Amino acid sequence: MKKTLVILILIFAVAGSQSVKAQQQPLYSQYMLNDFLLNPAIAGTTTYSPIALTARQQWVGIDDHPRTIALSGHTFLGRNDEMGAGGMIYSDVFGPIARTGVMGTYAYKIRITNKTKLSFGLSLSAFQMKFDESDFNIIDDNDVAFTGAAETKMVPDANFGMYLYNEKYFVGYTTAQMFQFQVKINGATDLSRMIRHHYILAGYKFTMNDNLKLEPSLMLRTTEKTSMQVDINAKVLYKDNYWLGISYRTGDAFIAMIGLKADRYFIGYAFDYTLSNLSDFTYGSHEFLIGYKINKQTKGKTLI
């Protein structure tokens, strides 16, 4: 069914959610299982090469709600595991606006101590921005601002990240959409500029006993257009094969997560219970993740 532009604007004008105001970047809840989605410096920091597929339905119940799917993977390179490389293919659709893109990543690691490393990563990407007016019922059919057609633009961009880590803790920083290109859609640029996003993610790994581990973490997210949003996370692992997680995203959602690992496969599910004014319109958000770990590293060997 076609929707009116007026209704779409009103819903999000009253929502007051940070996630609505800054939905230029895909929103993920299970980044603790696949933090490469947020930080290019993660590439090559594990002793295996993970490939993961993430699918997200956000704010289910709202017409044309955000829908994201991303296929990502990364691996280590070099004789001494000093480099990493990765890539991602993704599609992110929100109402009439769709982004479909590819991204390639290179990372380099330096040793700080015997157990701690610092990784630097750079991702270069290209995506197609599509604005589809065909789904609108315009009140004034003679309004020349809306043609009822789809308009597309190709946009290059880049992300940069740093990641300090060892077996006990990690601290990472990412700046996304570095180029801040203005995308002219329907002749307008003010509302279509790619805004630079900043992320800080930190966590610590506690070993409770032989079977249980606790991993609390914190993620800060901000842009020049929005105030800071904070994710407070905790994940409990049982025998490294099963996990439960909870998260609170300030001003937006409470999140419950569950997952398991079977051999080299791992799967996860997250449900976001919306806390903002959008809760009057949505049943929540669902996110699924499935992955596979390949090419487990052995001493003295490399993938190239």
Coordinates of C-alpha atoms in Angstrom, one line a residue:
M1 CA 0.0 0.0 0.0
K2 CA 1.3 3.4 -0.8
K3 CA 1.9 5.8 2.0
T4 CA 1.7 9.6 2.2
L5 CA 4.8 11.6 2.7
V6 CA 3.1 13.6 5.4
I7 CA 2.5 10.5 7.6
L8 CA 6.1 9.3 7.2
I9 CA 7.4 12.7 8.2
L10 CA 5.1 13.0 11.2
I11 CA 6.0 9.6 12.7
F12 CA 9.7 10.3 12.8
A13 CA 9.3 14.0 13.8
V14 CA 7.6 13.0 17.0
A15 CA 9.8 9.9 17.7
G16 CA 12.6 11.7 19.4
S17 CA 14.9 8.7 19.0
Q18 CA 18.6 9.1 18.4
S19 CA 18.4 6.1 16.1
V20 CA 15.9 7.9 13.9
K21 CA 17.9 11.1 13.7
A22 CA 21.1 9.4 12.7
Q23 CA 20.1 6.4 10.6
Q24 CA 22.7 7.0 7.9
Q25 CA 24.7 4.1 9.3
P26 CA 23.2 0.6 9.8
L27 CA 22.3 -0.1 13.4
Y28 CA 23.5 -3.5 14.8
S29 CA 22.8 -5.1 18.2
Q30 CA 25.1 -8.1 18.0
Y31 CA 28.4 -6.2 17.2
M32 CA 29.9 -8.0 20.2
L33 CA 29.9 -11.2 18.0
N34 CA 31.0 -9.4 14.8
D35 CA 32.7 -6.1 15.7
F36 CA 34.3 -6.0 12.2
L37 CA 31.0 -4.4 11.2
L38 CA 31.9 -1.3 13.2
N39 CA 35.7 -1.2 13.1
P40 CA 38.1 -1.9 10.2
A41 CA 41.0 -2.4 12.6
I42 CA 39.4 -5.7 13.7
A43 CA 40.5 -7.3 10.4
G44 CA 43.1 -10.1 11.2
T45 CA 43.0 -9.8 15.0
T46 CA 41.6 -13.3 15.5
T47 CA 43.4 -16.6 15.1
Y48 CA 40.7 -17.7 12.6
S49 CA 38.9 -16.2 9.6
P50 CA 35.2 -15.5 10.3
I51 CA 32.6 -15.1 7.7
A52 CA 29.2 -13.8 9.0
L53 CA 25.8 -12.9 7.6
T54 CA 23.7 -10.4 9.6
A55 CA 20.1 -9.7 8.8
R56 CA 18.1 -7.1 10.8
Q57 CA 14.5 -6.0 10.7
Q58 CA 14.2 -2.8 12.7
W59 CA 11.0 -1.3 14.2
V60 CA 8.8 -4.1 12.9
G61 CA 5.2 -2.9 12.5
I62 CA 6.1 0.5 10.9
D63 CA 5.6 0.7 7.2
D64 CA 8.9 0.7 5.3
H65 CA 10.9 0.1 8.5
P66 CA 14.7 -0.1 8.3
R67 CA 16.0 -3.5 6.9
T68 CA 19.6 -4.3 6.8
I69 CA 21.6 -7.3 5.5
A70 CA 25.4 -7.6 5.6
L71 CA 27.8 -10.3 4.5
S72 CA 31.3 -9.7 6.0
G73 CA 34.6 -11.5 6.5
H74 CA 38.2 -10.9 7.4
T75 CA 41.4 -12.8 7.8
F76 CA 45.0 -12.4 8.9
L77 CA 47.9 -11.9 6.4
G78 CA 51.7 -12.0 6.6
R79 CA 54.2 -14.5 7.9
N80 CA 54.0 -13.0 11.4
D81 CA 50.3 -12.2 11.5
E82 CA 51.1 -8.5 11.2
M83 CA 48.4 -7.6 8.6
G84 CA 44.7 -8.2 8.1
A85 CA 42.3 -7.8 5.2
G86 CA 38.5 -8.0 4.9
G87 CA 35.4 -7.1 3.0
M88 CA 31.7 -6.5 3.3
I89 CA 28.7 -6.4 1.0
Y90 CA 25.6 -4.8 2.4
S91 CA 22.1 -3.4 1.8
D92 CA 20.4 -0.9 4.1
V93 CA 16.9 0.2 3.3
F94 CA 14.9 2.8 5.2
G95 CA 11.6 4.0 3.6
P96 CA 12.3 5.4 0.2
I97 CA 16.1 5.5 0.7
A98 CA 18.3 2.5 0.0
R99 CA 22.1 2.0 0.2
T100 CA 23.8 -0.9 -1.4
G101 CA 27.5 -1.1 -1.2
V102 CA 30.8 -3.0 -1.1
M103 CA 33.8 -2.3 1.2
G104 CA 37.4 -3.5 1.3
T105 CA 39.6 -3.3 4.4
Y106 CA 43.3 -3.4 5.2
A107 CA 44.7 -3.4 8.7
Y108 CA 48.2 -3.4 10.2
K109 CA 49.1 -4.5 13.7
I110 CA 52.0 -3.5 15.9
R111 CA 53.1 -5.2 19.1
I112 CA 52.9 -3.0 22.3
T113 CA 53.8 -5.7 24.8
N114 CA 54.2 -9.5 24.7
K115 CA 50.4 -9.9 25.0
T116 CA 49.0 -6.6 23.7
K117 CA 48.7 -5.3 20.1
L118 CA 47.5 -2.2 18.5
S119 CA 45.8 -2.4 15.1
F120 CA 45.1 0.3 12.5
G121 CA 42.5 -0.3 9.8
L122 CA 41.2 1.6 6.8
S123 CA 38.2 0.7 4.7
L124 CA 37.4 2.1 1.3
S125 CA 33.8 1.7 0.1
A126 CA 31.5 2.5 -2.7
F127 CA 27.7 2.5 -2.4
Q128 CA 24.7 3.3 -4.5
M129 CA 22.3 5.7 -2.9
K130 CA 18.7 5.2 -4.2
F131 CA 15.8 7.5 -3.5
D132 CA 12.5 6.0 -4.7
E133 CA 9.5 8.4 -4.9
S134 CA 7.1 5.8 -6.4
D135 CA 5.9 4.7 -2.9
F136 CA 4.5 8.2 -2.1
N137 CA 1.0 9.4 -2.4
I138 CA 1.5 13.1 -2.9
I139 CA -1.2 15.5 -1.8
D140 CA -0.5 17.8 -4.7
D141 CA -0.2 15.9 -7.9
N142 CA 1.3 19.0 -9.5
D143 CA 4.1 19.3 -7.1
V144 CA 7.2 19.3 -9.3
A145 CA 9.5 18.4 -6.4
F146 CA 8.3 14.8 -6.6
T147 CA 8.4 13.0 -10.0
G148 CA 7.4 9.5 -8.8
A149 CA 10.6 8.1 -10.2
A150 CA 13.7 6.5 -8.6
E151 CA 17.0 8.4 -8.5
T152 CA 20.4 6.8 -7.9
K153 CA 23.8 8.2 -7.1
M154 CA 27.2 6.4 -6.6
V155 CA 29.1 7.6 -3.5
P156 CA 32.7 6.7 -2.4
D157 CA 33.6 6.8 1.2
A158 CA 36.1 5.6 3.8
N159 CA 36.2 4.4 7.5
F160 CA 39.2 4.5 9.8
G161 CA 39.7 2.5 13.0
M162 CA 42.1 1.7 15.8
Y163 CA 42.0 -1.3 18.1
L164 CA 44.1 -2.0 21.2
Y165 CA 43.6 -5.6 22.5
N166 CA 44.9 -8.6 24.3
E167 CA 43.3 -11.7 25.9
K168 CA 41.7 -9.7 28.7
Y169 CA 40.5 -6.4 27.3
F170 CA 39.9 -4.4 24.2
V171 CA 39.5 -0.7 23.3
G172 CA 38.5 0.5 19.8
Y173 CA 37.8 3.7 18.0
T174 CA 36.2 4.2 14.6
T175 CA 35.3 7.2 12.4
A176 CA 32.9 6.3 9.6
Q177 CA 31.8 8.3 6.5
M178 CA 35.0 10.2 6.6
F179 CA 34.5 12.0 3.3
Q180 CA 31.1 13.5 4.2
F181 CA 30.0 13.8 0.6
Q182 CA 26.9 15.7 -0.2
V183 CA 24.5 13.5 -2.2
K184 CA 22.2 15.5 -4.5
I185 CA 18.9 13.8 -4.4
N186 CA 16.0 15.6 -6.0
G187 CA 18.2 18.7 -6.1
A188 CA 18.6 18.9 -2.3
T189 CA 21.9 18.6 -0.5
D190 CA 21.3 19.8 3.1
L191 CA 19.3 16.7 4.1
S192 CA 21.5 14.3 2.2
R193 CA 25.0 15.0 3.4
M194 CA 26.9 11.9 4.7
I195 CA 27.6 12.8 8.3
R196 CA 30.8 11.6 10.0
H197 CA 30.0 9.0 12.8
H198 CA 32.3 8.3 15.7
Y199 CA 32.3 5.0 17.7
I200 CA 34.2 4.0 20.8
L201 CA 33.9 0.3 22.0
A202 CA 35.6 -1.1 25.1
G203 CA 35.3 -4.3 27.1
Y204 CA 36.8 -6.6 29.6
K205 CA 36.7 -10.4 29.8
F206 CA 36.3 -12.0 33.3
T207 CA 36.8 -15.7 33.9
M208 CA 34.4 -16.7 36.6
N209 CA 35.3 -20.4 36.7
D210 CA 36.1 -23.2 34.3
N211 CA 32.8 -22.9 32.6
L212 CA 31.6 -19.3 32.9
K213 CA 32.9 -16.1 31.5
L214 CA 31.5 -12.6 31.8
E215 CA 32.2 -9.9 29.1
P216 CA 30.9 -6.4 30.0
S217 CA 31.4 -3.8 27.3
L218 CA 30.5 -0.2 26.5
M219 CA 29.9 1.5 23.2
L220 CA 29.7 5.2 22.6
R221 CA 28.2 6.5 19.4
T222 CA 28.0 10.2 18.3
T223 CA 27.8 12.5 15.3
E224 CA 28.0 16.3 14.9
K225 CA 24.2 16.3 14.5
T226 CA 23.3 14.2 17.6
S227 CA 24.2 13.9 21.2
M228 CA 26.1 10.9 22.4
Q229 CA 24.3 7.6 22.6
V230 CA 25.6 4.9 24.9
D231 CA 25.2 1.1 24.8
I232 CA 25.8 -0.7 28.1
N233 CA 26.3 -4.4 27.3
A234 CA 27.0 -7.7 29.2
K235 CA 27.5 -11.2 27.8
V236 CA 27.7 -14.4 29.8
L237 CA 29.4 -17.4 28.1
Y238 CA 29.1 -21.0 29.2
K239 CA 31.9 -23.3 28.1
D240 CA 32.6 -20.8 25.2
N241 CA 29.7 -22.5 23.3
Y242 CA 26.6 -20.8 24.6
W243 CA 25.9 -17.2 25.5
L244 CA 23.3 -14.9 26.8
G245 CA 23.5 -11.1 26.5
I246 CA 21.7 -8.0 27.5
S247 CA 22.2 -4.4 26.4
Y248 CA 20.7 -1.0 27.1
R249 CA 20.9 1.6 24.4
T250 CA 20.2 5.0 25.9
G251 CA 17.0 6.6 24.8
D252 CA 16.2 3.9 22.4
A253 CA 16.0 0.2 23.4
F254 CA 16.6 -2.7 25.8
I255 CA 18.1 -5.7 24.0
A256 CA 18.2 -9.4 24.8
M257 CA 20.6 -11.7 23.0
I258 CA 21.1 -15.5 22.8
G259 CA 23.6 -17.6 20.8
L260 CA 25.6 -20.7 20.4
K261 CA 28.6 -22.2 18.7
A262 CA 28.7 -25.7 17.1
D263 CA 32.0 -26.8 15.8
R264 CA 33.0 -23.9 13.5
Y265 CA 29.5 -22.5 13.1
F266 CA 28.1 -19.8 15.3
I267 CA 24.6 -18.3 15.4
G268 CA 22.9 -15.5 17.3
Y269 CA 19.6 -13.7 17.8
A270 CA 18.8 -10.3 19.3
F271 CA 15.5 -8.7 20.1
D272 CA 15.3 -4.9 20.7
Y273 CA 12.4 -3.7 22.8
T274 CA 11.8 -0.1 21.8
L275 CA 11.8 2.4 24.7
S276 CA 11.4 5.6 22.7
N277 CA 8.1 7.2 21.5
L278 CA 8.4 4.8 18.5
S279 CA 7.1 2.1 20.9
D280 CA 3.5 3.2 20.0
F281 CA 4.1 2.2 16.4
T282 CA 6.5 -0.8 16.5
Y283 CA 6.7 -4.4 17.9
G284 CA 10.4 -4.1 18.3
S285 CA 13.4 -5.2 16.2
H286 CA 14.8 -8.6 15.3
E287 CA 18.4 -9.4 14.3
F288 CA 19.8 -12.7 13.2
L289 CA 23.5 -13.7 12.7
I290 CA 25.0 -16.8 11.3
G291 CA 28.7 -17.3 10.8
Y292 CA 31.5 -19.8 10.1
K293 CA 35.1 -19.8 11.2
I294 CA 37.7 -21.0 8.6
N295 CA 41.4 -21.4 8.2
K296 CA 42.3 -21.7 11.9
Q297 CA 45.9 -20.4 12.3
T298 CA 48.7 -22.7 13.1
K299 CA 52.2 -21.5 14.1
G300 CA 54.5 -20.7 11.3
K301 CA 51.7 -20.7 8.6
T302 CA 49.9 -17.9 6.8
L303 CA 47.0 -17.6 4.4
I304 CA 49.2 -16.2 1.7

